[in-house]
Amino acid sequence: KAGVTQTPRYLIKTRGQQVTLSCSPISGHRSVSWYQQTPGQGLQFLFEYFSETQRNKGNFPGRFSGRQFSNSRSEMNVSTLELGDSALYLCASSLRSGDTEAFFGQGTRLTVV
Amino acid sequence: AQKVTQAQTEISVVEKEDVTLDCVYETRDTTYYLFWYKQPPSGELVFLIRRNSFDEQNEISGRYSWNFQKSTSSFNFTITASQVVDSAVYFCALRAGAGSYQLTFGKGTKLSVIP
C-alpha cells in the first residue's frame, strides 16, 4: 500500500512568486491536513480537508490556501511568497474518525530567496 | 485552546541507556487523543502511538513504553536500552474536539544516542 506522496520534494522560489504543493493521500483516506514546520515555530497546523471541504484552518494569512479534489488529492498554494515562508510543508492523511492516527508524507522543503 | 509542552529540547544518551521524553498537555475537552511521532533526518513523521483520553493503561511495545497520567496531564515516552537508530526528533501531539483531525504539536525533543 503506497504511503502519502508529496511533490515536489524540494523547491526554490523567489520572493513575490507563488507556489503550489501537491499531496496524494493513502488510497481510501479522505482526510488531508497540511502542516508547516519551521525551526522557530515548530509544527503548525495550516488546514484540513475532508471530502473536498475545508473543515479547519489554522492561524495563517490568506496567502495560504488549499483545496481537495474528488480523488482526495490535495494541493496547497502560497501566493506572494515571503522569506518567512521557507519551511518544510508536511501533509498528513487520515482514514475517517478522529481517533485514527495521521500518516505523514516526507514533506516538501520550500526555500524562498 | 490546546497546548503541548515538551520541556526537553535536546537529550544525549550513551547507547544502551534508558531515556524518558516528557510531554505535558493542556485541553478543556474531555475527549482527546495523544500521539507520539518520530522524525528522522529524512523528514517524514513516523507514527509511534495513539492514546485516547479514556484509556490510561500504560503501553509497552518492544523497547518503547508510554506512561499516560491524566492527573498530571502527562504522556511520557521511555526508550529502554537506547540504540543509535533511535536518534531523531520526537514529537508529542494532541488532537481534541469531535471530528477534528487537527494535531497540536509540542516543539519536539531531539534525541542523540551516542555509540
Coordinates of N, CA and C in Angstrom, one line a residue:
Chain A
K1 N 0.9 -1.2 0.0 CA 0.0 0.0 0.0 C 0.9 1.2 0.0
A2 N 0.7 2.1 -1.0 CA 1.5 3.3 -1.1 C 1.2 4.2 0.1
G3 N 2.3 5.0 0.5 CA 2.1 5.9 1.6 C 1.6 7.2 1.0
V4 N 1.8 8.3 1.8 CA 1.4 9.6 1.4 C 2.6 10.2 0.5
T5 N 2.2 10.7 -0.6 CA 3.2 11.2 -1.6 C 3.0 12.7 -1.7
Q6 N 4.2 13.4 -1.5 CA 4.2 14.8 -1.6 C 5.1 15.2 -2.8
T7 N 4.7 16.1 -3.6 CA 5.5 16.6 -4.7 C 5.4 18.1 -4.8
P8 N 6.5 18.7 -5.2 CA 7.9 18.2 -5.3 C 8.5 18.0 -3.9
R9 N 9.7 17.4 -3.8 CA 10.3 17.2 -2.5 C 11.1 18.5 -2.1
Y10 N 11.6 19.2 -3.1 CA 12.4 20.4 -2.9 C 11.9 21.5 -3.9
L11 N 12.0 22.7 -3.4 CA 11.5 23.8 -4.3 C 12.2 25.1 -3.8
I12 N 12.7 25.8 -4.8 CA 13.3 27.1 -4.5 C 12.5 28.2 -5.3
K13 N 12.0 29.2 -4.6 CA 11.2 30.2 -5.2 C 11.8 31.6 -4.8
T14 N 11.4 32.6 -5.6 CA 11.8 33.9 -5.3 C 10.7 34.7 -4.6
R15 N 11.0 35.6 -3.7 CA 10.0 36.4 -3.0 C 9.0 37.0 -4.0
G16 N 7.8 37.0 -3.6 CA 6.7 37.5 -4.5 C 6.1 36.5 -5.4
Q17 N 6.8 35.4 -5.7 CA 6.2 34.4 -6.5 C 5.1 33.6 -5.8
Q18 N 4.5 32.7 -6.5 CA 3.5 31.8 -5.8 C 4.0 30.4 -6.1
V19 N 3.4 29.5 -5.2 CA 3.9 28.1 -5.3 C 2.7 27.2 -5.0
T20 N 2.7 26.1 -5.7 CA 1.6 25.0 -5.4 C 2.3 23.7 -5.1
L21 N 1.9 23.2 -3.9 CA 2.4 21.9 -3.5 C 1.3 20.9 -3.6
S22 N 1.7 19.6 -3.8 CA 0.7 18.6 -4.0 C 0.9 17.5 -3.0
C23 N -0.3 16.9 -2.6 CA -0.3 15.8 -1.7 C -1.2 14.7 -2.1
S24 N -0.8 13.5 -2.3 CA -1.7 12.3 -2.6 C -1.7 11.5 -1.4
P25 N -2.9 11.4 -0.8 CA -3.1 10.6 0.5 C -3.0 9.1 0.2
I26 N -3.0 8.3 1.3 CA -3.1 6.9 1.1 C -4.4 6.5 0.5
S27 N -4.4 5.5 -0.3 CA -5.6 5.1 -1.0 C -6.7 4.8 0.0
G28 N -7.9 5.4 -0.2 CA -9.0 5.2 0.7 C -9.1 6.3 1.8
H29 N -8.1 7.0 2.0 CA -8.1 8.1 3.0 C -8.8 9.3 2.4
R30 N -9.7 9.9 3.2 CA -10.5 11.0 2.7 C -10.1 12.3 3.4
S31 N -9.3 12.3 4.4 CA -8.9 13.5 5.1 C -7.5 13.8 4.8
V32 N -7.2 15.1 4.5 CA -5.8 15.5 4.3 C -5.6 16.8 5.1
S33 N -4.5 16.8 5.8 CA -4.2 18.0 6.6 C -2.8 18.5 6.2
W34 N -2.6 19.8 6.3 CA -1.3 20.4 6.0 C -0.7 21.0 7.2
Y35 N 0.6 20.9 7.3 CA 1.4 21.5 8.5 C 2.6 22.2 7.9
Q36 N 3.0 23.3 8.6 CA 4.2 24.0 8.3 C 5.2 23.7 9.4
Q37 N 6.4 23.4 9.1 CA 7.4 23.2 10.1 C 8.6 24.1 9.9
T38 N 8.8 24.9 10.9 CA 10.0 25.8 10.8 C 10.8 25.7 12.1
P39 N 12.0 26.0 12.1 CA 12.8 25.9 13.3 C 12.3 26.7 14.5
G40 N 11.8 27.9 14.2 CA 11.3 28.8 15.2 C 9.9 28.5 15.8
Q41 N 9.0 28.1 14.9 CA 7.6 27.9 15.3 C 7.3 26.5 15.5
G42 N 8.1 25.6 15.0 CA 7.8 24.2 15.1 C 6.7 23.8 14.1
L43 N 6.0 22.8 14.4 CA 4.9 22.3 13.6 C 3.6 23.0 13.8
Q44 N 3.1 23.6 12.8 CA 1.9 24.4 12.9 C 0.9 23.9 11.9
F45 N -0.4 23.8 12.4 CA -1.5 23.4 11.5 C -1.9 24.5 10.5
L46 N -2.0 24.1 9.3 CA -2.4 25.0 8.2 C -3.9 24.9 8.0
F47 N -4.3 23.7 7.5 CA -5.7 23.4 7.2 C -5.9 22.0 7.0
E48 N -7.2 21.6 7.1 CA -7.6 20.2 7.0 C -8.8 20.2 6.0
Y49 N -8.7 19.2 5.1 CA -9.8 18.9 4.1 C -10.4 17.5 4.3
F50 N -11.7 17.4 4.2 CA -12.3 16.2 4.3 C -13.4 16.2 3.3
S51 N -13.4 15.2 2.4 CA -14.4 15.1 1.3 C -14.6 16.4 0.6
E52 N -13.4 17.0 0.2 CA -13.4 18.2 -0.6 C -13.8 19.5 0.1
T53 N -14.0 19.4 1.4 CA -14.5 20.6 2.1 C -13.4 20.9 3.2
Q54 N -13.1 22.2 3.3 CA -12.2 22.6 4.3 C -12.9 22.6 5.6
R55 N -12.4 21.9 6.6 CA -13.1 21.8 7.9 C -12.4 22.6 8.9
N56 N -11.1 22.8 8.9 CA -10.5 23.6 9.9 C -9.4 24.4 9.2
K57 N -9.1 25.5 9.8 CA -8.0 26.3 9.2 C -7.2 26.9 10.4
G58 N -5.9 26.8 10.3 CA -5.0 27.4 11.3 C -4.9 28.9 11.2
N59 N -4.0 29.4 12.0 CA -3.8 30.8 12.1 C -2.8 31.3 11.1
F60 N -3.1 31.3 9.8 CA -2.2 31.7 8.8 C -2.9 32.7 7.9
P61 N -2.1 33.6 7.3 CA -2.7 34.6 6.4 C -3.4 34.0 5.2
G62 N -4.2 34.8 4.6 CA -5.0 34.4 3.4 C -4.1 34.0 2.2
R63 N -2.8 34.3 2.3 CA -2.0 33.9 1.2 C -1.8 32.4 1.1
F64 N -2.2 31.7 2.2 CA -2.1 30.3 2.2 C -3.5 29.7 1.9
S65 N -3.6 28.9 0.9 CA -4.9 28.4 0.6 C -4.7 26.9 0.1
G66 N -5.8 26.2 0.1 CA -5.7 24.8 -0.4 C -7.0 24.4 -1.0
R67 N -7.0 23.2 -1.5 CA -8.2 22.6 -2.0 C -8.0 21.0 -2.0
Q68 N -9.1 20.4 -2.1 CA -9.0 18.9 -2.2 C -9.9 18.5 -3.4
F69 N -9.4 17.5 -4.1 CA -10.2 17.0 -5.3 C -11.0 15.8 -4.9
S70 N -11.8 15.4 -5.9 CA -12.7 14.3 -5.6 C -12.0 13.0 -5.4
N71 N -10.8 12.9 -5.8 CA -10.0 11.7 -5.5 C -9.2 11.8 -4.3
S72 N -9.5 12.8 -3.5 CA -8.8 13.1 -2.2 C -7.5 13.7 -2.3
R73 N -6.9 13.8 -3.4 CA -5.6 14.5 -3.6 C -5.8 16.0 -3.2
S74 N -4.8 16.5 -2.6 CA -4.9 17.9 -2.2 C -3.7 18.8 -2.7
E75 N -4.0 20.0 -2.8 CA -3.0 21.0 -3.2 C -3.0 22.1 -2.2
M76 N -1.9 22.7 -1.9 CA -1.9 23.9 -1.2 C -1.1 25.0 -2.0
N77 N -1.6 26.2 -1.9 CA -1.0 27.3 -2.6 C -0.6 28.4 -1.7
V78 N 0.6 28.9 -2.0 CA 1.0 30.1 -1.2 C 1.3 31.2 -2.2
S79 N 0.7 32.3 -2.1 CA 0.9 33.4 -3.0 C 1.8 34.5 -2.4
T80 N 2.3 35.3 -3.2 CA 3.2 36.4 -2.8 C 4.2 35.9 -1.7
L81 N 5.0 35.0 -2.1 CA 5.9 34.4 -1.1 C 6.8 35.4 -0.4
E82 N 7.0 35.1 0.9 CA 7.9 35.9 1.8 C 9.0 35.0 2.2
L83 N 10.1 35.6 2.7 CA 11.2 34.8 3.1 C 10.8 33.9 4.3
G84 N 9.9 34.3 5.1 CA 9.5 33.6 6.2 C 8.6 32.4 5.9
D85 N 8.3 32.2 4.6 CA 7.5 31.0 4.2 C 8.4 29.9 4.0
S86 N 9.7 30.1 4.1 CA 10.7 29.0 3.9 C 10.4 28.0 5.0
A87 N 10.2 26.7 4.7 CA 9.8 25.7 5.7 C 9.7 24.4 5.0
L88 N 9.5 23.4 5.9 CA 9.1 22.0 5.4 C 7.6 22.0 5.6
Y89 N 6.9 21.7 4.5 CA 5.5 21.6 4.5 C 5.1 20.1 4.4
L90 N 4.4 19.7 5.5 CA 4.0 18.2 5.6 C 2.6 18.1 5.4
C91 N 2.3 17.0 4.7 CA 0.9 16.6 4.5 C 0.6 15.3 5.3
A92 N -0.6 15.2 5.8 CA -1.0 14.0 6.5 C -2.3 13.5 6.0
S93 N -2.5 12.2 5.9 CA -3.8 11.7 5.6 C -4.3 10.8 6.7
S94 N -5.7 10.8 6.8 CA -6.3 10.0 7.8 C -7.5 9.3 7.1
L95 N -7.9 8.2 7.7 CA -9.0 7.4 7.1 C -10.4 8.0 7.4
R96 N -10.7 8.1 8.6 CA -12.1 8.6 8.9 C -12.1 9.4 10.2
S97 N -12.6 8.7 11.3 CA -12.9 9.4 12.5 C -11.7 9.9 13.3
G98 N -11.9 10.7 14.3 CA -10.8 11.4 14.9 C -9.9 10.6 15.8
D99 N -10.2 9.3 15.9 CA -9.3 8.5 16.7 C -8.2 7.7 15.9
T100 N -8.2 8.0 14.7 CA -7.2 7.3 13.9 C -6.0 8.1 13.7
E101 N -4.9 7.5 13.6 CA -3.6 8.2 13.5 C -3.5 8.9 12.1
A102 N -2.7 9.9 12.0 CA -2.5 10.6 10.8 C -1.1 10.0 10.2
F103 N -1.1 9.7 8.9 CA 0.1 9.3 8.3 C 0.7 10.4 7.5
F104 N 1.9 10.7 7.7 CA 2.6 11.8 7.1 C 3.4 11.4 5.9
G105 N 3.5 12.4 5.0 CA 4.4 12.3 3.8 C 5.8 12.8 4.2
Q106 N 6.7 12.7 3.3 CA 8.1 13.2 3.6 C 8.3 14.7 3.5
G107 N 7.2 15.3 3.0 CA 7.3 16.8 3.0 C 7.8 17.4 1.8
T108 N 7.6 18.7 1.6 CA 8.2 19.5 0.6 C 9.0 20.6 1.2
R109 N 10.2 20.6 0.9 CA 11.1 21.7 1.5 C 11.1 22.9 0.6
L110 N 10.5 23.9 1.1 CA 10.4 25.2 0.3 C 11.4 26.2 0.8
T111 N 12.2 26.7 -0.1 CA 13.1 27.8 0.2 C 12.8 29.0 -0.6
V112 N 12.6 30.1 0.1 CA 12.2 31.4 -0.6 C 13.5 32.3 -0.5
V113 N 13.9 32.7 -1.7 CA 15.1 33.5 -1.7 C 14.8 34.9 -2.2
Chain B
A1 N -8.3 26.3 24.2 CA -7.1 26.1 23.3 C -6.3 24.9 23.8
Q2 N -5.6 24.3 22.8 CA -4.8 23.1 23.1 C -3.4 23.6 23.2
K3 N -2.6 22.9 24.1 CA -1.2 23.2 24.2 C -0.5 21.9 24.5
V4 N 0.7 21.7 24.0 CA 1.6 20.6 24.3 C 3.0 21.2 24.6
T5 N 3.5 20.7 25.7 CA 4.8 21.2 26.1 C 5.8 20.1 26.3
Q6 N 6.9 20.2 25.5 CA 8.0 19.2 25.7 C 9.2 20.0 26.2
A7 N 9.4 20.0 27.4 CA 10.4 20.8 28.1 C 11.8 20.5 27.7
Q8 N 12.1 19.3 27.3 CA 13.4 18.9 26.9 C 13.6 19.2 25.5
T9 N 14.5 20.1 25.2 CA 14.8 20.5 23.8 C 15.8 19.4 23.1
E10 N 16.8 19.1 23.9 CA 17.8 18.1 23.4 C 18.2 17.2 24.5
I11 N 18.4 15.9 24.2 CA 18.9 14.9 25.1 C 19.9 14.1 24.4
S12 N 21.0 13.9 25.2 CA 22.1 13.0 24.6 C 22.2 11.8 25.6
V13 N 22.3 10.6 25.1 CA 22.5 9.5 26.0 C 23.5 8.6 25.3
V14 N 24.1 7.7 26.1 CA 25.0 6.7 25.6 C 24.2 5.5 25.2
E15 N 24.6 4.9 24.2 CA 23.9 3.7 23.7 C 23.7 2.7 24.9
K16 N 22.5 2.1 24.9 CA 22.0 1.1 25.9 C 21.5 1.8 27.2
E17 N 21.6 3.1 27.3 CA 21.0 3.7 28.4 C 19.5 3.9 28.2
D18 N 18.7 4.0 29.3 CA 17.3 4.3 29.1 C 17.1 5.8 29.1
V19 N 16.0 6.2 28.4 CA 15.8 7.6 28.3 C 14.3 7.9 28.3
T20 N 13.9 8.9 29.0 CA 12.4 9.3 29.1 C 12.2 10.7 28.5
L21 N 11.3 10.8 27.6 CA 10.9 12.0 26.9 C 9.6 12.5 27.6
D22 N 9.6 13.7 28.1 CA 8.5 14.2 28.8 C 7.5 15.0 27.8
C23 N 6.2 14.9 28.2 CA 5.2 15.6 27.4 C 4.1 16.0 28.4
V24 N 3.7 17.2 28.4 CA 2.6 17.7 29.2 C 1.7 18.4 28.3
Y25 N 0.4 18.2 28.5 CA -0.6 18.7 27.6 C -1.7 19.5 28.3
E26 N -2.4 20.4 27.6 CA -3.5 21.2 28.1 C -4.6 21.1 27.1
T27 N -5.8 20.8 27.6 CA -7.0 20.9 26.9 C -8.2 20.9 27.8
R28 N -9.3 21.6 27.3 CA -10.5 21.6 28.1 C -11.5 20.5 27.6
D29 N -11.2 19.9 26.5 CA -12.0 18.8 26.0 C -11.8 17.6 26.9
T30 N -12.9 16.9 27.1 CA -12.9 15.6 27.9 C -12.5 14.4 27.0
T31 N -12.7 14.6 25.7 CA -12.3 13.6 24.7 C -11.2 14.1 23.9
Y32 N -10.1 13.4 24.0 CA -8.9 13.8 23.2 C -8.0 12.6 23.0
Y33 N -7.1 12.8 22.1 CA -6.1 11.8 21.7 C -4.7 12.3 21.8
L34 N -3.8 11.5 22.3 CA -2.4 11.9 22.4 C -1.6 11.0 21.5
F35 N -0.6 11.6 20.9 CA 0.2 10.9 20.0 C 1.7 11.1 20.2
W36 N 2.5 10.2 19.8 CA 4.0 10.4 19.7 C 4.4 10.1 18.3
Y37 N 5.2 11.0 17.7 CA 5.8 10.8 16.4 C 7.3 10.9 16.5
K38 N 7.9 10.2 15.6 CA 9.4 10.3 15.4 C 9.7 10.9 14.1
Q39 N 10.6 11.8 14.1 CA 11.0 12.5 12.8 C 12.5 12.2 12.6
P40 N 12.8 11.3 11.7 CA 14.3 11.0 11.4 C 14.7 12.2 10.5
P41 N 16.0 12.2 10.2 CA 16.5 13.3 9.3 C 15.9 13.4 7.9
S42 N 15.3 12.3 7.5 CA 14.6 12.3 6.1 C 13.4 13.2 6.1
G43 N 12.8 13.5 7.3 CA 11.8 14.5 7.4 C 10.4 14.0 7.7
E44 N 10.0 12.8 7.2 CA 8.6 12.4 7.5 C 8.4 12.1 8.9
L45 N 7.2 12.3 9.4 CA 6.8 12.0 10.8 C 6.3 10.5 10.8
V46 N 6.9 9.8 11.7 CA 6.6 8.3 11.8 C 5.7 8.2 13.0
F47 N 4.5 7.6 12.8 CA 3.6 7.4 13.9 C 4.2 6.3 14.9
L48 N 4.1 6.6 16.2 CA 4.6 5.6 17.2 C 3.4 5.1 18.0
I49 N 2.6 6.0 18.5 CA 1.5 5.5 19.4 C 0.4 6.6 19.4
R50 N -0.9 6.1 19.6 CA -2.0 6.9 19.9 C -2.7 6.4 21.2
R51 N -3.1 7.4 22.0 CA -3.8 7.1 23.2 C -5.1 7.9 23.3
N52 N -6.2 7.4 23.7 CA -7.4 8.2 23.9 C -7.5 8.6 25.4
S53 N -8.3 9.6 25.6 CA -8.3 10.1 27.0 C -9.0 9.2 28.0
F54 N -9.7 8.2 27.5 CA -10.4 7.3 28.4 C -9.6 6.0 28.7
D55 N -8.4 5.9 28.1 CA -7.6 4.7 28.3 C -6.3 5.1 28.9
E56 N -6.2 5.0 30.2 CA -5.0 5.3 30.9 C -4.0 4.2 31.1
Q57 N -4.3 3.1 30.5 CA -3.3 2.0 30.6 C -2.0 2.3 30.0
N58 N -1.0 2.0 30.6 CA 0.3 2.2 30.1 C 0.6 1.1 29.0
E59 N 1.4 1.4 28.1 CA 1.6 0.5 26.9 C 3.1 0.3 26.7
I60 N 3.4 -0.9 26.4 CA 4.8 -1.3 26.1 C 4.8 -1.9 24.7
S61 N 5.8 -1.5 23.9 CA 6.0 -2.1 22.6 C 7.4 -2.3 22.3
G62 N 7.9 -3.4 22.6 CA 9.4 -3.7 22.5 C 10.1 -2.9 23.4
R63 N 11.0 -2.0 22.9 CA 11.8 -1.2 23.8 C 11.1 0.1 24.2
Y64 N 10.0 0.4 23.6 CA 9.2 1.6 23.8 C 8.2 1.4 24.9
S65 N 8.0 2.4 25.7 CA 6.8 2.3 26.6 C 6.3 3.7 26.9
W66 N 5.0 3.8 27.2 CA 4.4 5.1 27.4 C 3.6 5.1 28.7
N67 N 3.7 6.2 29.4 CA 3.1 6.4 30.7 C 2.1 7.6 30.6
F68 N 0.8 7.3 30.6 CA -0.2 8.3 30.4 C -0.8 8.5 31.8
Q69 N -0.8 9.8 32.3 CA -1.3 10.1 33.6 C -2.2 11.3 33.5
K70 N -3.5 11.1 33.5 CA -4.4 12.3 33.4 C -4.3 13.2 34.6
S71 N -4.0 12.7 35.7 CA -3.9 13.5 36.9 C -2.9 14.6 36.8
T72 N -1.8 14.3 36.0 CA -0.8 15.3 35.8 C -0.7 15.8 34.4
S73 N -1.7 15.4 33.6 CA -1.7 15.8 32.2 C -0.4 15.5 31.5
S74 N 0.1 14.3 31.7 CA 1.4 13.9 31.1 C 1.3 12.7 30.3
F75 N 2.1 12.6 29.3 CA 2.1 11.4 28.4 C 3.6 11.2 28.0
N76 N 4.3 10.5 28.9 CA 5.8 10.4 28.8 C 6.1 9.1 28.0
F77 N 7.3 9.2 27.3 CA 7.7 8.2 26.4 C 9.1 7.7 26.9
T78 N 9.2 6.4 27.1 CA 10.5 5.9 27.6 C 11.1 4.9 26.5
I79 N 12.3 5.1 26.2 CA 13.0 4.1 25.4 C 14.0 3.4 26.2
T80 N 13.9 2.1 26.3 CA 14.8 1.2 27.1 C 15.9 0.7 26.2
A81 N 17.1 0.7 26.8 CA 18.3 0.2 26.1 C 18.4 0.9 24.7
S82 N 18.6 2.2 24.7 CA 18.6 3.0 23.5 C 19.6 2.5 22.5
Q83 N 19.3 2.8 21.2 CA 20.2 2.4 20.2 C 20.5 3.6 19.3
V84 N 21.5 3.6 18.5 CA 21.9 4.7 17.7 C 20.7 5.0 16.7
V85 N 20.0 4.0 16.3 CA 18.9 4.2 15.3 C 17.7 5.0 15.9
D86 N 17.8 5.1 17.3 CA 16.7 5.9 17.9 C 17.0 7.4 17.8
S87 N 18.1 7.8 17.4 CA 18.4 9.2 17.2 C 17.5 9.8 16.2
A88 N 16.7 10.9 16.7 CA 15.7 11.5 15.9 C 15.1 12.6 16.7
V89 N 14.2 13.4 16.1 CA 13.4 14.3 16.9 C 12.0 13.7 17.2
Y90 N 11.6 13.7 18.4 CA 10.4 13.1 18.8 C 9.4 14.2 19.2
F91 N 8.2 14.0 18.6 CA 7.1 15.0 18.9 C 5.9 14.3 19.6
C92 N 5.5 15.0 20.6 CA 4.2 14.7 21.3 C 3.1 15.5 20.6
A93 N 1.9 15.0 20.4 CA 0.9 15.8 19.8 C -0.5 15.5 20.4
L94 N -1.4 16.4 20.3 CA -2.7 16.3 20.9 C -3.7 16.6 19.9
R95 N -4.8 15.8 19.8 CA -5.9 16.0 19.0 C -7.1 16.1 19.8
A96 N -7.9 17.2 19.8 CA -9.0 17.3 20.7 C -10.2 17.9 19.9
G97 N -11.4 17.6 20.3 CA -12.6 18.2 19.6 C -13.1 17.1 18.7
A98 N -14.4 16.9 18.8 CA -15.0 15.9 18.0 C -14.9 16.1 16.5
G99 N -14.4 15.1 15.8 CA -14.4 15.2 14.3 C -13.2 16.0 13.8
S100 N -12.4 16.5 14.6 CA -11.2 17.3 14.1 C -10.0 16.4 14.0
Y101 N -9.3 16.6 12.9 CA -8.1 16.0 12.7 C -6.9 16.8 13.0
Q102 N -7.1 18.0 13.5 CA -6.0 19.0 13.8 C -5.2 18.5 14.9
L103 N -3.9 18.4 14.7 CA -2.9 18.0 15.7 C -2.2 19.2 16.2
T104 N -2.1 19.3 17.5 CA -1.3 20.4 18.1 C 0.0 19.7 18.6
F105 N 1.1 20.2 18.1 CA 2.4 19.5 18.4 C 3.2 20.3 19.5
G106 N 4.0 19.5 20.2 CA 5.0 20.1 21.1 C 6.1 20.6 20.2
K107 N 7.1 21.2 20.8 CA 8.3 21.7 20.0 C 9.2 20.6 19.6
G108 N 9.1 19.5 20.2 CA 9.9 18.3 19.9 C 11.1 18.2 20.8
T109 N 11.6 17.0 20.9 CA 12.8 16.7 21.7 C 13.8 16.0 20.8
K110 N 15.0 16.6 20.6 CA 16.0 15.9 19.8 C 16.8 15.0 20.6
L111 N 16.7 13.7 20.3 CA 17.4 12.7 21.0 C 18.6 12.2 20.2
S112 N 19.8 12.3 20.8 CA 21.0 11.8 20.2 C 21.5 10.6 21.0
V113 N 21.7 9.5 20.4 CA 22.2 8.3 21.1 C 23.6 8.1 20.6
I114 N 24.5 8.2 21.5 CA 26.0 8.1 21.2 C 26.5 6.7 21.3
P115 N 27.2 6.2 20.3 CA 27.6 4.8 20.4 C 28.8 4.7 21.4

